[in-house]
mmCIF file of C-alpha atoms in Angstrom:
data_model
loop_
_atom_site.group_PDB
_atom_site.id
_atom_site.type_symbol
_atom_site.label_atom_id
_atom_site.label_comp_id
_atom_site.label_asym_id
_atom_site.label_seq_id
_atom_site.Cartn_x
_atom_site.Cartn_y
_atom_site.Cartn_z
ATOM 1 C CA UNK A 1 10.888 -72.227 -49.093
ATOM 2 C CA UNK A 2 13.487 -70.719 -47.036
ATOM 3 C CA UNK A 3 13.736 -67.727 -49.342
ATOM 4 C CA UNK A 4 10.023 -67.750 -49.861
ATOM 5 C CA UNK A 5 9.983 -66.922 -45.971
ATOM 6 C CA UNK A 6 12.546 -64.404 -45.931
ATOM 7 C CA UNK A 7 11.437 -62.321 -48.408
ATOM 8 C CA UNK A 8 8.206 -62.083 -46.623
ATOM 9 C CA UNK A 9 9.630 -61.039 -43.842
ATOM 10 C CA UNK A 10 11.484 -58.288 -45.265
ATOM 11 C CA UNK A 11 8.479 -56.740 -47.143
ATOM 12 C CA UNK A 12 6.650 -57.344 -43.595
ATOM 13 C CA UNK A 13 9.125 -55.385 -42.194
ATOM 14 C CA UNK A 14 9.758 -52.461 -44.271
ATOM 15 C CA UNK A 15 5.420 -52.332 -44.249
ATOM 16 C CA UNK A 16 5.723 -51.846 -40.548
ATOM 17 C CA UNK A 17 8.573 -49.357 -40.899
ATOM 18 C CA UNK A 18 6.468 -47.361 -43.077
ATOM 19 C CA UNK A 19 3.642 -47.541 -40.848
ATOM 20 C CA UNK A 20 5.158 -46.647 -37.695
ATOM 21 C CA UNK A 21 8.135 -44.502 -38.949
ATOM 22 C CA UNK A 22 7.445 -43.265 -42.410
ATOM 23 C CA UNK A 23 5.882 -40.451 -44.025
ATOM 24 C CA UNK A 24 2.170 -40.174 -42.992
ATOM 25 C CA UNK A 25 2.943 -42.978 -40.397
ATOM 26 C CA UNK A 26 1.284 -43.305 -36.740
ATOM 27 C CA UNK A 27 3.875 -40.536 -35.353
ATOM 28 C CA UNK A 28 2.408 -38.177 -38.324
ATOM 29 C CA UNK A 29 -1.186 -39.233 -37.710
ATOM 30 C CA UNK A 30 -0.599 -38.723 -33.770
ATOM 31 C CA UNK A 31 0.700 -34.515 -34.204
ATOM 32 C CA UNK A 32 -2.089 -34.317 -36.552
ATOM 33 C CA UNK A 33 -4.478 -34.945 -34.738
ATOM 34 C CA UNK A 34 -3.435 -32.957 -31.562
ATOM 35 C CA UNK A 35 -2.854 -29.954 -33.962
ATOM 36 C CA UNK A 36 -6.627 -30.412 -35.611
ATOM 37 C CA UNK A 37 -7.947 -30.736 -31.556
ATOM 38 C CA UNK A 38 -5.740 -27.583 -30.170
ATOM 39 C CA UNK A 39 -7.149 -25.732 -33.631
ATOM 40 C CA UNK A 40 -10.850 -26.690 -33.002
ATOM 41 C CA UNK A 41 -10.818 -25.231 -29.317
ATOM 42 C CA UNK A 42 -9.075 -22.191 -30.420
ATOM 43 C CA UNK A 43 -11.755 -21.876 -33.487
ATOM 44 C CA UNK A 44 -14.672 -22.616 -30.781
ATOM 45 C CA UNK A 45 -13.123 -20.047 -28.136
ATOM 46 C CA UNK A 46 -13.206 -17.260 -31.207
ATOM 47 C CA UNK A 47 -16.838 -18.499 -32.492
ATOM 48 C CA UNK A 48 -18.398 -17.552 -28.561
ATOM 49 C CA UNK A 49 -16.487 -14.321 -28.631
ATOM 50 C CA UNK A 50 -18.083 -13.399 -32.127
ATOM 51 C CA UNK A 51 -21.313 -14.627 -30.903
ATOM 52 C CA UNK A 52 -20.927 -12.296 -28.202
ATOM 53 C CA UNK A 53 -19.669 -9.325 -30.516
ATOM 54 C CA UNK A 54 -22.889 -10.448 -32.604
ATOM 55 C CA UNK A 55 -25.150 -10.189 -29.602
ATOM 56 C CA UNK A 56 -24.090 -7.036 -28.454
ATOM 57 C CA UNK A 57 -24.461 -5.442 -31.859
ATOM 58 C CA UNK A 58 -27.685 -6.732 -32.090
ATOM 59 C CA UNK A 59 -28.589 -5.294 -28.907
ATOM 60 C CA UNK A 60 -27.247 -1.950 -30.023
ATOM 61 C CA UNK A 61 -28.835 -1.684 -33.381
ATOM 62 C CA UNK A 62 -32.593 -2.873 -31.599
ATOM 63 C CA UNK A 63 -32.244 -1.883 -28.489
ATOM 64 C CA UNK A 64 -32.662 1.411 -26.710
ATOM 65 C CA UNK A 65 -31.769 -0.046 -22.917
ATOM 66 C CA UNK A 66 -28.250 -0.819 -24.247
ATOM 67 C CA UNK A 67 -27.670 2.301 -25.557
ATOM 68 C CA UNK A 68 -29.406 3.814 -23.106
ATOM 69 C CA UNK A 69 -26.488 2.042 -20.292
ATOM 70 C CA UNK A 70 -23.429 2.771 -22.672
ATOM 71 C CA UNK A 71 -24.168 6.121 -22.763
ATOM 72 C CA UNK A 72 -25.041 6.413 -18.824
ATOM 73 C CA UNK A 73 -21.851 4.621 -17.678
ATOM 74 C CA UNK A 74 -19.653 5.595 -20.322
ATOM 75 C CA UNK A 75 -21.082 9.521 -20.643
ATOM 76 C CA UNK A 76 -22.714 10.049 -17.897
ATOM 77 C CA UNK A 77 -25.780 11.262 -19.185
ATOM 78 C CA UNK A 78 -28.948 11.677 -17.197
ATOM 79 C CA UNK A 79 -32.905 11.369 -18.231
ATOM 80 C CA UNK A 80 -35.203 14.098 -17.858
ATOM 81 C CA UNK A 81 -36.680 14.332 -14.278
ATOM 82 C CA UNK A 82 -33.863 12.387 -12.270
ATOM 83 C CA UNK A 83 -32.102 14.065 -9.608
ATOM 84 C CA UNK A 84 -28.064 13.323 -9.756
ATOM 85 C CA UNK A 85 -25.735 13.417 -7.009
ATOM 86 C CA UNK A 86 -22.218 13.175 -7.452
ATOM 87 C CA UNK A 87 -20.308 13.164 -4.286
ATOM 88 C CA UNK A 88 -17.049 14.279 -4.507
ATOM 89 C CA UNK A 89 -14.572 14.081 -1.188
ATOM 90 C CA UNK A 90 -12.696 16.847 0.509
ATOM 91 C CA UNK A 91 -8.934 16.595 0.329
ATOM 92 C CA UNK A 92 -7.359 17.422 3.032
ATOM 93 C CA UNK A 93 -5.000 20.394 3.179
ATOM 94 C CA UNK A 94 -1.788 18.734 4.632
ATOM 95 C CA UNK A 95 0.523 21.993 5.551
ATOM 96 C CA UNK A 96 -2.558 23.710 6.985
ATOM 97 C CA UNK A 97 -5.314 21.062 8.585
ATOM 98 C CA UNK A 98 -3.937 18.093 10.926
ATOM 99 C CA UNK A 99 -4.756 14.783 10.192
ATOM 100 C CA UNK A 100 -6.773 14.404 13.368
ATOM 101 C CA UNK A 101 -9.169 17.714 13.126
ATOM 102 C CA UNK A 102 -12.655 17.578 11.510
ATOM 103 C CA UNK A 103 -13.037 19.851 8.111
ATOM 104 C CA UNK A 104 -16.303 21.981 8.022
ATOM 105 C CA UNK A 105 -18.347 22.529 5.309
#
């Protein structure tokens, strides 16, 4: 009986080494699953970017306002019948003008 129980034991034990030190063990599971969690935020973090990539092309292929306000930031262009002021600021001449004195138009 004695060697009944030992033998048990043994196979008891090498069951638990596989299952906490072995090849697909706990430790294996554990990395896993933080690798499979880090990859799903970094696969949800590029899916809203896309979405956003989608939404903006959508809004440029249908759309005239979006076009319309690429073109006026990034171009500058102007509609017919608006009145544009740019406003542009006078340097000051430093050998001739002193920094306290008023500039004329």
């Amino acid at each position: 009986m004695r060697l009944f129980t030992l033998i048990l034991i043994l196979l008891l034990g090498g069951l638990q080494y596989d299952l906490w030190l072995g090849k697909n063990g706990l430790s294996d599971y554990q990395s896993l699953s933080e690798a499979i969690s880090q990859q799903q935020r970094d696969n949800q973090s590029l899916k809203d970017r896309n979405d956003l990539i989608y939404r903006e092309i959508d809004d440029l292929t249908s759309g005239l306002e979006a076009i319309e306000e690429l073109s006026r930031n990034d171009l500058g262009y102007i509609k017919q019948g608006e009145t544009f002021y740019r406003i542009i600021p006078k340097e000051k001449e430093k050998e001739n003008v002193p920094a306290d004195a008023p500039y004329d138009d």
